[in-house]
Amino acid sequence: MEVVEYTDPLCPWAWGSEPVFRRLRAALADRVSWRRVYCVLFDHDDDPPPDPAAETAWYARYVEDICAHTRAPRARRLSRVAASSWPSSLVAKAAERQGDEVAGRVLRRLRESVFVLGEPADTLALAESAVRGVAGLDRVRLAADAASAAVLEAVRADRAEARRPVREVLSVRGGPPHPGTAKETADGGYCYALPTLLVRTPARSRVVPGWRPYEEYASAIEELGTGLLSESVRTAPAEALARYRSLTDPERDLLAHGPWPPADAVRVETGNGPVWLHPEEAAVHPARGGGSPAFP
């Protein structure tokens, strides 16, 4: 079985789906192949806003509304709307060459750049700075890979794949806030709404678009492969924080069991709730002054 996650490091709906996807990956362990496809939400050919300040104010309200649905943290102040998803997508794709665990931690930091810090990682310099200190990451190799022709081609392939959505998402039955119907593109084509999960085997497939509860993803997987999901994914708070290094309140509800917070957890305030960092993560995290001076 393959699970394909259509996503973007700077997408607010994808950020809001992190708790459910983390639980799903934990429940699946290594029993399936999980592949992320970076869809390039903010593209090079997007027109620049005529009034950047007004655009930022509108987008900040948009993110606030999404976070009200998902309970995901949002930055107290958003500096700007991301100029491009390409740099963060290149860095996220390059990190995959260093293994799944490192890639997940890198993607998490890129998401936090905008939704915790309010400073979207929309240049290569900012994206590489945002992931400084990620456990297990070889930053020299990451920079070289992110600048390589091979990784650029891989992200181009991701972008193209995202613009060939399966027929089922062209018309989705479902109500607000985010049913997941494919979005029409400027050239008259379509692109997956983010996030979308495609679950497939050689014989069958199921697609779960938009922001959905855990049970819908679990049902799609169980339909194609009974017995793949483990229900024992919640661990002691200290163990969960050590594994994930950064947890929001919705995530700790799904992934930890017991009195919260752990004694050594470091609390980072956002615009609507905390992010909890493992002390080793806090020592190198931009939110705690462990990253580049570009991040306050």
PDB file of C-alpha atoms in Angstrom:
ATOM      1  CA  MET A   1       0.000   0.000   0.000  1.00  0.00           C
ATOM      2  CA  GLU A   2       1.100   3.552  -0.744  1.00  0.00           C
ATOM      3  CA  VAL A   3      -0.166   6.689   0.988  1.00  0.00           C
ATOM      4  CA  VAL A   4       0.410   9.889  -1.000  1.00  0.00           C
ATOM      5  CA  GLU A   5       0.140  13.161   0.918  1.00  0.00           C
ATOM      6  CA  TYR A   6      -0.420  16.226  -1.263  1.00  0.00           C
ATOM      7  CA  THR A   7       0.810  19.156   0.762  1.00  0.00           C
ATOM      8  CA  ASP A   8       2.790  22.393   0.982  1.00  0.00           C
ATOM      9  CA  PRO A   9       5.051  23.490   3.854  1.00  0.00           C
ATOM     10  CA  LEU A  10       3.291  26.876   4.031  1.00  0.00           C
ATOM     11  CA  CYS A  11      -0.350  25.737   3.739  1.00  0.00           C
ATOM     12  CA  PRO A  12      -2.535  26.558   6.792  1.00  0.00           C
ATOM     13  CA  TRP A  13      -4.924  23.648   6.216  1.00  0.00           C
ATOM     14  CA  ALA A  14      -1.980  21.242   5.987  1.00  0.00           C
ATOM     15  CA  TRP A  15      -0.605  22.718   9.226  1.00  0.00           C
ATOM     16  CA  GLY A  16      -3.984  22.109  10.846  1.00  0.00           C
ATOM     17  CA  SER A  17      -3.910  18.473   9.703  1.00  0.00           C
ATOM     18  CA  GLU A  18      -0.568  17.730  11.394  1.00  0.00           C
ATOM     19  CA  PRO A  19      -2.137  16.171  14.526  1.00  0.00           C
ATOM     20  CA  VAL A  20      -4.219  13.673  12.548  1.00  0.00           C
ATOM     21  CA  PHE A  21      -1.422  12.854  10.096  1.00  0.00           C
ATOM     22  CA  ARG A  22       1.074  12.339  12.911  1.00  0.00           C
ATOM     23  CA  ARG A  23      -1.328   9.941  14.593  1.00  0.00           C
ATOM     24  CA  LEU A  24      -1.996   8.156  11.298  1.00  0.00           C
ATOM     25  CA  ARG A  25       1.707   7.719  10.569  1.00  0.00           C
ATOM     26  CA  ALA A  26       2.249   6.404  14.095  1.00  0.00           C
ATOM     27  CA  ALA A  27      -0.650   3.963  13.710  1.00  0.00           C
ATOM     28  CA  LEU A  28       0.745   2.714  10.395  1.00  0.00           C
ATOM     29  CA  ALA A  29       4.358   2.588  11.624  1.00  0.00           C
ATOM     30  CA  ASP A  30       6.448   1.228   8.741  1.00  0.00           C
ATOM     31  CA  ARG A  31       3.744  -1.018   7.297  1.00  0.00           C
ATOM     32  CA  VAL A  32       3.058   1.172   4.248  1.00  0.00           C
ATOM     33  CA  SER A  33       4.961   3.539   1.981  1.00  0.00           C
ATOM     34  CA  TRP A  34       4.162   7.208   2.764  1.00  0.00           C
ATOM     35  CA  ARG A  35       5.147   9.760   0.116  1.00  0.00           C
ATOM     36  CA  ARG A  36       4.793  13.527   0.297  1.00  0.00           C
ATOM     37  CA  VAL A  37       4.109  15.514  -2.858  1.00  0.00           C
ATOM     38  CA  TYR A  38       4.880  19.234  -2.642  1.00  0.00           C
ATOM     39  CA  CYS A  39       2.253  21.082  -4.636  1.00  0.00           C
ATOM     40  CA  VAL A  40       3.750  24.630  -4.630  1.00  0.00           C
ATOM     41  CA  LEU A  41       0.846  26.588  -3.191  1.00  0.00           C
ATOM     42  CA  PHE A  42       2.587  29.938  -3.707  1.00  0.00           C
ATOM     43  CA  ASP A  43       4.019  29.782  -7.210  1.00  0.00           C
ATOM     44  CA  HIS A  44       6.569  31.897  -9.091  1.00  0.00           C
ATOM     45  CA  ASP A  45       4.003  33.156 -11.576  1.00  0.00           C
ATOM     46  CA  ASP A  46       1.554  34.443  -8.974  1.00  0.00           C
ATOM     47  CA  ASP A  47       0.934  38.157  -9.411  1.00  0.00           C
ATOM     48  CA  PRO A  48       2.406  40.325  -6.631  1.00  0.00           C
ATOM     49  CA  PRO A  49      -0.265  42.030  -4.505  1.00  0.00           C
ATOM     50  CA  PRO A  50      -0.915  45.701  -5.334  1.00  0.00           C
ATOM     51  CA  ASP A  51      -1.062  46.477  -1.605  1.00  0.00           C
ATOM     52  CA  PRO A  52       1.184  44.065   0.360  1.00  0.00           C
ATOM     53  CA  ALA A  53       0.055  45.377   3.756  1.00  0.00           C
ATOM     54  CA  ALA A  54      -3.628  44.898   2.924  1.00  0.00           C
ATOM     55  CA  GLU A  55      -2.893  41.456   1.467  1.00  0.00           C
ATOM     56  CA  THR A  56      -1.050  40.449   4.638  1.00  0.00           C
ATOM     57  CA  ALA A  57      -3.901  41.694   6.849  1.00  0.00           C
ATOM     58  CA  TRP A  58      -6.443  39.746   4.786  1.00  0.00           C
ATOM     59  CA  TYR A  59      -4.335  36.582   4.812  1.00  0.00           C
ATOM     60  CA  ALA A  60      -3.736  36.816   8.557  1.00  0.00           C
ATOM     61  CA  ARG A  61      -7.519  36.876   9.088  1.00  0.00           C
ATOM     62  CA  TYR A  62      -7.856  33.932   6.694  1.00  0.00           C
ATOM     63  CA  VAL A  63      -5.310  31.922   8.688  1.00  0.00           C
ATOM     64  CA  GLU A  64      -7.022  32.929  11.929  1.00  0.00           C
ATOM     65  CA  ASP A  65     -10.341  31.573  10.627  1.00  0.00           C
ATOM     66  CA  ILE A  66      -8.714  28.279   9.594  1.00  0.00           C
ATOM     67  CA  CYS A  67      -7.000  27.901  12.952  1.00  0.00           C
ATOM     68  CA  ALA A  68     -10.326  28.467  14.685  1.00  0.00           C
ATOM     69  CA  HIS A  69     -11.555  25.302  12.927  1.00  0.00           C
ATOM     70  CA  THR A  70      -8.401  23.210  13.326  1.00  0.00           C
ATOM     71  CA  ARG A  71      -7.226  24.516  16.748  1.00  0.00           C
ATOM     72  CA  ALA A  72      -3.734  24.793  15.259  1.00  0.00           C
ATOM     73  CA  PRO A  73      -1.538  27.574  16.631  1.00  0.00           C
ATOM     74  CA  ARG A  74      -1.063  30.729  14.583  1.00  0.00           C
ATOM     75  CA  ALA A  75       1.578  33.421  14.811  1.00  0.00           C
ATOM     76  CA  ARG A  76       0.813  36.469  16.896  1.00  0.00           C
ATOM     77  CA  ARG A  77       1.843  38.597  13.939  1.00  0.00           C
ATOM     78  CA  LEU A  78       2.339  37.618  10.303  1.00  0.00           C
ATOM     79  CA  SER A  79       5.094  39.626   8.642  1.00  0.00           C
ATOM     80  CA  ARG A  80       3.883  39.035   5.081  1.00  0.00           C
ATOM     81  CA  VAL A  81       2.198  36.590   2.755  1.00  0.00           C
ATOM     82  CA  ALA A  82       4.727  34.058   1.475  1.00  0.00           C
ATOM     83  CA  ALA A  83       6.247  35.112  -1.836  1.00  0.00           C
ATOM     84  CA  SER A  84       6.910  31.537  -2.956  1.00  0.00           C
ATOM     85  CA  SER A  85       6.599  27.933  -1.820  1.00  0.00           C
ATOM     86  CA  TRP A  86       9.517  26.834  -3.994  1.00  0.00           C
ATOM     87  CA  PRO A  87      12.339  27.423  -1.453  1.00  0.00           C
ATOM     88  CA  SER A  88      10.642  25.560   1.401  1.00  0.00           C
ATOM     89  CA  SER A  89       9.558  22.782  -0.963  1.00  0.00           C
ATOM     90  CA  LEU A  90      13.125  22.387  -2.246  1.00  0.00           C
ATOM     91  CA  VAL A  91      14.480  22.207   1.305  1.00  0.00           C
ATOM     92  CA  ALA A  92      11.770  19.744   2.376  1.00  0.00           C
ATOM     93  CA  LYS A  93      12.420  17.554  -0.666  1.00  0.00           C
ATOM     94  CA  ALA A  94      16.186  17.723  -0.132  1.00  0.00           C
ATOM     95  CA  ALA A  95      15.738  16.618   3.486  1.00  0.00           C
ATOM     96  CA  GLU A  96      14.091  13.396   2.309  1.00  0.00           C
ATOM     97  CA  ARG A  97      17.540  12.264   1.179  1.00  0.00           C
ATOM     98  CA  GLN A  98      18.528  12.113   4.853  1.00  0.00           C
ATOM     99  CA  GLY A  99      15.741   9.781   5.907  1.00  0.00           C
ATOM    100  CA  ASP A 100      12.106   9.963   6.895  1.00  0.00           C
ATOM    101  CA  GLU A 101      12.670  11.093  10.478  1.00  0.00           C
ATOM    102  CA  VAL A 102      14.903  14.011   9.526  1.00  0.00           C
ATOM    103  CA  ALA A 103      12.573  14.948   6.670  1.00  0.00           C
ATOM    104  CA  GLY A 104       9.618  15.107   9.046  1.00  0.00           C
ATOM    105  CA  ARG A 105      11.494  17.342  11.460  1.00  0.00           C
ATOM    106  CA  VAL A 106      12.599  19.659   8.655  1.00  0.00           C
ATOM    107  CA  LEU A 107       9.063  19.946   7.295  1.00  0.00           C
ATOM    108  CA  ARG A 108       7.795  20.725  10.787  1.00  0.00           C
ATOM    109  CA  ARG A 109      10.255  23.594  11.197  1.00  0.00           C
ATOM    110  CA  LEU A 110       9.297  25.002   7.807  1.00  0.00           C
ATOM    111  CA  ARG A 111       5.640  24.954   8.823  1.00  0.00           C
ATOM    112  CA  GLU A 112       6.485  26.611  12.130  1.00  0.00           C
ATOM    113  CA  SER A 113       8.340  29.401  10.339  1.00  0.00           C
ATOM    114  CA  VAL A 114       5.030  30.896   9.266  1.00  0.00           C
ATOM    115  CA  PHE A 115       2.480  29.527  11.732  1.00  0.00           C
ATOM    116  CA  VAL A 116       4.507  29.963  14.935  1.00  0.00           C
ATOM    117  CA  LEU A 117       7.056  32.651  14.066  1.00  0.00           C
ATOM    118  CA  GLY A 118       5.064  34.594  11.478  1.00  0.00           C
ATOM    119  CA  GLU A 119       8.096  34.755   9.176  1.00  0.00           C
ATOM    120  CA  PRO A 120       7.424  32.447   6.204  1.00  0.00           C
ATOM    121  CA  ALA A 121      10.443  30.519   4.913  1.00  0.00           C
ATOM    122  CA  ASP A 122       9.988  31.803   1.369  1.00  0.00           C
ATOM    123  CA  THR A 123      13.639  32.175   0.359  1.00  0.00           C
ATOM    124  CA  LEU A 124      16.348  29.534   0.405  1.00  0.00           C
ATOM    125  CA  ALA A 125      18.260  31.501   3.026  1.00  0.00           C
ATOM    126  CA  LEU A 126      15.226  31.683   5.326  1.00  0.00           C
ATOM    127  CA  ALA A 127      14.300  28.045   4.734  1.00  0.00           C
ATOM    128  CA  GLU A 128      17.812  26.838   5.525  1.00  0.00           C
ATOM    129  CA  SER A 129      17.959  29.088   8.569  1.00  0.00           C
ATOM    130  CA  ALA A 130      14.588  27.853   9.832  1.00  0.00           C
ATOM    131  CA  VAL A 131      15.856  24.263  10.048  1.00  0.00           C
ATOM    132  CA  ARG A 132      19.115  25.070  11.820  1.00  0.00           C
ATOM    133  CA  GLY A 133      19.759  22.663  14.670  1.00  0.00           C
ATOM    134  CA  VAL A 134      17.250  20.009  13.548  1.00  0.00           C
ATOM    135  CA  ALA A 135      18.353  16.778  15.212  1.00  0.00           C
ATOM    136  CA  GLY A 136      20.259  14.488  12.863  1.00  0.00           C
ATOM    137  CA  LEU A 137      20.337  16.987   9.993  1.00  0.00           C
ATOM    138  CA  ASP A 138      23.473  17.467   7.894  1.00  0.00           C
ATOM    139  CA  ARG A 139      23.027  21.149   6.952  1.00  0.00           C
ATOM    140  CA  VAL A 140      25.922  21.194   4.479  1.00  0.00           C
ATOM    141  CA  ARG A 141      24.440  18.283   2.574  1.00  0.00           C
ATOM    142  CA  LEU A 142      20.967  19.824   2.804  1.00  0.00           C
ATOM    143  CA  ALA A 143      22.126  23.101   1.242  1.00  0.00           C
ATOM    144  CA  ALA A 144      23.904  21.264  -1.571  1.00  0.00           C
ATOM    145  CA  ASP A 145      20.924  19.017  -2.278  1.00  0.00           C
ATOM    146  CA  ALA A 146      18.407  21.891  -2.148  1.00  0.00           C
ATOM    147  CA  ALA A 147      20.431  23.716  -4.812  1.00  0.00           C
ATOM    148  CA  SER A 148      20.829  20.645  -7.020  1.00  0.00           C
ATOM    149  CA  ALA A 149      19.216  20.016 -10.395  1.00  0.00           C
ATOM    150  CA  ALA A 150      17.938  16.640  -9.177  1.00  0.00           C
ATOM    151  CA  VAL A 151      15.924  18.105  -6.293  1.00  0.00           C
ATOM    152  CA  LEU A 152      14.611  20.918  -8.481  1.00  0.00           C
ATOM    153  CA  GLU A 153      13.389  18.322 -10.972  1.00  0.00           C
ATOM    154  CA  ALA A 154      11.801  16.318  -8.149  1.00  0.00           C
ATOM    155  CA  VAL A 155       9.798  19.335  -6.956  1.00  0.00           C
ATOM    156  CA  ARG A 156       8.818  20.134 -10.534  1.00  0.00           C
ATOM    157  CA  ALA A 157       7.555  16.556 -10.830  1.00  0.00           C
ATOM    158  CA  ASP A 158       5.613  16.975  -7.554  1.00  0.00           C
ATOM    159  CA  ARG A 159       4.019  20.186  -8.812  1.00  0.00           C
ATOM    160  CA  ALA A 160       3.005  18.492 -12.060  1.00  0.00           C
ATOM    161  CA  GLU A 161       1.595  15.439 -10.248  1.00  0.00           C
ATOM    162  CA  ALA A 162      -0.498  17.685  -8.002  1.00  0.00           C
ATOM    163  CA  ARG A 163      -2.054  19.190 -11.137  1.00  0.00           C
ATOM    164  CA  ARG A 164      -3.266  15.792 -12.324  1.00  0.00           C
ATOM    165  CA  PRO A 165      -5.857  15.112  -9.627  1.00  0.00           C
ATOM    166  CA  VAL A 166      -7.933  11.955  -9.650  1.00  0.00           C
ATOM    167  CA  ARG A 167     -11.452  12.325 -10.979  1.00  0.00           C
ATOM    168  CA  GLU A 168     -13.047  11.819  -7.555  1.00  0.00           C
ATOM    169  CA  VAL A 169     -11.833  15.185  -6.216  1.00  0.00           C
ATOM    170  CA  LEU A 170     -13.202  17.261  -9.093  1.00  0.00           C
ATOM    171  CA  SER A 171     -16.608  17.145  -7.422  1.00  0.00           C
ATOM    172  CA  VAL A 172     -16.595  16.399  -3.697  1.00  0.00           C
ATOM    173  CA  ARG A 173     -19.703  15.956  -1.602  1.00  0.00           C
ATOM    174  CA  GLY A 174     -19.114  17.661   1.677  1.00  0.00           C
ATOM    175  CA  GLY A 175     -19.737  20.864   3.510  1.00  0.00           C
ATOM    176  CA  PRO A 176     -17.588  23.550   5.089  1.00  0.00           C
ATOM    177  CA  PRO A 177     -15.104  24.373   6.313  1.00  0.00           C
ATOM    178  CA  HIS A 178     -12.914  22.530   3.777  1.00  0.00           C
ATOM    179  CA  PRO A 179     -14.479  19.747   1.680  1.00  0.00           C
ATOM    180  CA  GLY A 180     -11.353  19.399  -0.465  1.00  0.00           C
ATOM    181  CA  THR A 181     -12.699  19.888  -3.977  1.00  0.00           C
ATOM    182  CA  ALA A 182      -9.840  20.316  -6.458  1.00  0.00           C
ATOM    183  CA  LYS A 183      -8.953  23.939  -7.222  1.00  0.00           C
ATOM    184  CA  GLU A 184      -9.082  25.340 -10.729  1.00  0.00           C
ATOM    185  CA  THR A 185      -5.737  26.710 -11.943  1.00  0.00           C
ATOM    186  CA  ALA A 186      -5.053  29.781 -14.064  1.00  0.00           C
ATOM    187  CA  ASP A 187      -4.524  27.655 -17.168  1.00  0.00           C
ATOM    188  CA  GLY A 188      -7.925  25.991 -16.848  1.00  0.00           C
ATOM    189  CA  GLY A 189      -6.643  22.828 -15.210  1.00  0.00           C
ATOM    190  CA  TYR A 190      -7.040  21.554 -11.665  1.00  0.00           C
ATOM    191  CA  CYS A 191      -4.862  21.007  -8.596  1.00  0.00           C
ATOM    192  CA  TYR A 192      -5.495  19.012  -5.446  1.00  0.00           C
ATOM    193  CA  ALA A 193      -6.846  20.999  -2.542  1.00  0.00           C
ATOM    194  CA  LEU A 194      -4.438  20.784   0.380  1.00  0.00           C
ATOM    195  CA  PRO A 195      -4.117  18.542   2.151  1.00  0.00           C
ATOM    196  CA  THR A 196      -5.347  15.522   0.227  1.00  0.00           C
ATOM    197  CA  LEU A 197      -4.455  11.924   1.019  1.00  0.00           C
ATOM    198  CA  LEU A 198      -4.520   9.284  -1.727  1.00  0.00           C
ATOM    199  CA  VAL A 199      -4.404   5.691  -0.494  1.00  0.00           C
ATOM    200  CA  ARG A 200      -3.772   3.045  -3.115  1.00  0.00           C
ATOM    201  CA  THR A 201      -2.807  -0.526  -3.780  1.00  0.00           C
ATOM    202  CA  PRO A 202      -2.050  -2.038  -7.211  1.00  0.00           C
ATOM    203  CA  ALA A 203      -5.748  -2.893  -7.547  1.00  0.00           C
ATOM    204  CA  ARG A 204      -7.704  -0.165  -5.757  1.00  0.00           C
ATOM    205  CA  SER A 205      -7.508   3.379  -4.419  1.00  0.00           C
ATOM    206  CA  ARG A 206      -9.316   5.763  -2.078  1.00  0.00           C
ATOM    207  CA  VAL A 207      -8.917   9.522  -1.850  1.00  0.00           C
ATOM    208  CA  VAL A 208      -9.625  11.627   1.249  1.00  0.00           C
ATOM    209  CA  PRO A 209      -9.495  15.333   0.358  1.00  0.00           C
ATOM    210  CA  GLY A 210      -9.510  18.399   2.575  1.00  0.00           C
ATOM    211  CA  TRP A 211      -9.424  18.716   6.343  1.00  0.00           C
ATOM    212  CA  ARG A 212     -10.983  15.555   7.778  1.00  0.00           C
ATOM    213  CA  PRO A 213     -11.155  13.706  11.103  1.00  0.00           C
ATOM    214  CA  TYR A 214      -8.857  10.787  11.799  1.00  0.00           C
ATOM    215  CA  GLU A 215     -11.679   8.276  11.371  1.00  0.00           C
ATOM    216  CA  GLU A 216     -12.125   9.099   7.671  1.00  0.00           C
ATOM    217  CA  TYR A 217      -8.475   8.411   6.899  1.00  0.00           C
ATOM    218  CA  ALA A 218      -8.527   5.265   9.006  1.00  0.00           C
ATOM    219  CA  SER A 219     -11.636   4.040   7.189  1.00  0.00           C
ATOM    220  CA  ALA A 220     -10.002   4.523   3.774  1.00  0.00           C
ATOM    221  CA  ILE A 221      -6.933   2.567   4.838  1.00  0.00           C
ATOM    222  CA  GLU A 222      -8.917  -0.215   6.504  1.00  0.00           C
ATOM    223  CA  GLU A 223     -11.029  -0.605   3.361  1.00  0.00           C
ATOM    224  CA  LEU A 224      -7.916  -1.345   1.309  1.00  0.00           C
ATOM    225  CA  GLY A 225      -5.838  -3.163   3.917  1.00  0.00           C
ATOM    226  CA  THR A 226      -7.553  -4.546   7.006  1.00  0.00           C
ATOM    227  CA  GLY A 227      -5.432  -4.730  10.151  1.00  0.00           C
ATOM    228  CA  LEU A 228      -2.747  -2.228   9.142  1.00  0.00           C
ATOM    229  CA  LEU A 229      -3.601   0.350  11.797  1.00  0.00           C
ATOM    230  CA  SER A 230      -2.478   0.076  15.392  1.00  0.00           C
ATOM    231  CA  GLU A 231      -4.583   1.785  18.046  1.00  0.00           C
ATOM    232  CA  SER A 232      -1.746   1.923  20.572  1.00  0.00           C
ATOM    233  CA  VAL A 233      -0.138   5.194  19.498  1.00  0.00           C
ATOM    234  CA  ARG A 234      -0.496   7.326  22.622  1.00  0.00           C
ATOM    235  CA  THR A 235       2.533   7.292  24.903  1.00  0.00           C
ATOM    236  CA  ALA A 236       3.627   8.939  28.140  1.00  0.00           C
ATOM    237  CA  PRO A 237       3.942  12.737  27.755  1.00  0.00           C
ATOM    238  CA  ALA A 238       7.721  12.811  28.125  1.00  0.00           C
ATOM    239  CA  GLU A 239       8.103  10.018  25.570  1.00  0.00           C
ATOM    240  CA  ALA A 240       5.798  11.742  23.084  1.00  0.00           C
ATOM    241  CA  LEU A 241       7.650  15.034  23.418  1.00  0.00           C
ATOM    242  CA  ALA A 242      11.019  13.302  22.994  1.00  0.00           C
ATOM    243  CA  ARG A 243       9.777  11.582  19.843  1.00  0.00           C
ATOM    244  CA  TYR A 244       8.125  14.557  18.152  1.00  0.00           C
ATOM    245  CA  ARG A 245      10.201  17.379  19.708  1.00  0.00           C
ATOM    246  CA  SER A 246       7.404  19.880  19.048  1.00  0.00           C
ATOM    247  CA  LEU A 247       3.745  19.350  19.985  1.00  0.00           C
ATOM    248  CA  THR A 248       0.649  21.514  19.806  1.00  0.00           C
ATOM    249  CA  ASP A 249      -2.287  20.981  22.166  1.00  0.00           C
ATOM    250  CA  PRO A 250      -4.329  19.104  19.506  1.00  0.00           C
ATOM    251  CA  GLU A 251      -1.305  16.863  18.903  1.00  0.00           C
ATOM    252  CA  ARG A 252      -0.706  16.062  22.538  1.00  0.00           C
ATOM    253  CA  ASP A 253      -4.396  15.130  22.870  1.00  0.00           C
ATOM    254  CA  LEU A 254      -3.933  12.517  20.114  1.00  0.00           C
ATOM    255  CA  LEU A 255      -0.381  11.346  20.833  1.00  0.00           C
ATOM    256  CA  ALA A 256       0.185  11.582  24.596  1.00  0.00           C
ATOM    257  CA  HIS A 257      -1.571  10.027  27.571  1.00  0.00           C
ATOM    258  CA  GLY A 258      -1.104  11.261  31.117  1.00  0.00           C
ATOM    259  CA  PRO A 259      -0.585  14.489  33.072  1.00  0.00           C
ATOM    260  CA  TRP A 260       0.630  17.367  30.897  1.00  0.00           C
ATOM    261  CA  PRO A 261       3.115  19.024  30.535  1.00  0.00           C
ATOM    262  CA  PRO A 262       6.270  17.026  31.192  1.00  0.00           C
ATOM    263  CA  ALA A 263       8.471  18.710  33.766  1.00  0.00           C
ATOM    264  CA  ASP A 264      11.097  19.804  31.238  1.00  0.00           C
ATOM    265  CA  ALA A 265       8.736  20.892  28.444  1.00  0.00           C
ATOM    266  CA  VAL A 266       9.343  24.409  27.122  1.00  0.00           C
ATOM    267  CA  ARG A 267       6.208  26.413  26.382  1.00  0.00           C
ATOM    268  CA  VAL A 268       6.185  28.795  23.408  1.00  0.00           C
ATOM    269  CA  GLU A 269       3.234  31.162  23.170  1.00  0.00           C
ATOM    270  CA  THR A 270       1.481  31.841  19.878  1.00  0.00           C
ATOM    271  CA  GLY A 271      -1.571  33.869  18.945  1.00  0.00           C
ATOM    272  CA  ASN A 272      -4.024  31.205  20.143  1.00  0.00           C
ATOM    273  CA  GLY A 273      -2.324  28.617  22.297  1.00  0.00           C
ATOM    274  CA  PRO A 274       1.062  27.105  23.070  1.00  0.00           C
ATOM    275  CA  VAL A 275       3.552  24.986  21.201  1.00  0.00           C
ATOM    276  CA  TRP A 276       5.444  22.641  23.511  1.00  0.00           C
ATOM    277  CA  LEU A 277       9.117  21.988  22.756  1.00  0.00           C
ATOM    278  CA  HIS A 278      11.438  19.306  24.041  1.00  0.00           C
ATOM    279  CA  PRO A 279      14.305  21.050  25.890  1.00  0.00           C
ATOM    280  CA  GLU A 280      16.853  19.931  23.294  1.00  0.00           C
ATOM    281  CA  GLU A 281      14.618  21.326  20.554  1.00  0.00           C
ATOM    282  CA  ALA A 282      14.071  24.553  22.465  1.00  0.00           C
ATOM    283  CA  ALA A 283      17.831  25.088  22.692  1.00  0.00           C
ATOM    284  CA  VAL A 284      18.107  25.321  18.884  1.00  0.00           C
ATOM    285  CA  HIS A 285      14.625  26.478  17.875  1.00  0.00           C
ATOM    286  CA  PRO A 286      14.231  29.933  16.286  1.00  0.00           C
ATOM    287  CA  ALA A 287      11.291  30.695  18.591  1.00  0.00           C
ATOM    288  CA  ARG A 288      13.675  30.486  21.544  1.00  0.00           C
ATOM    289  CA  GLY A 289      16.531  32.393  19.953  1.00  0.00           C
ATOM    290  CA  GLY A 290      18.376  29.273  18.807  1.00  0.00           C
ATOM    291  CA  GLY A 291      18.153  30.035  15.111  1.00  0.00           C
ATOM    292  CA  SER A 292      19.042  32.862  12.811  1.00  0.00           C
ATOM    293  CA  PRO A 293      18.724  36.481  13.967  1.00  0.00           C
ATOM    294  CA  ALA A 294      16.128  36.787  11.189  1.00  0.00           C
ATOM    295  CA  PHE A 295      13.710  35.065  13.542  1.00  0.00           C
ATOM    296  CA  PRO A 296      12.770  37.049  16.676  1.00  0.00           C
TER     297      PRO A 296
END
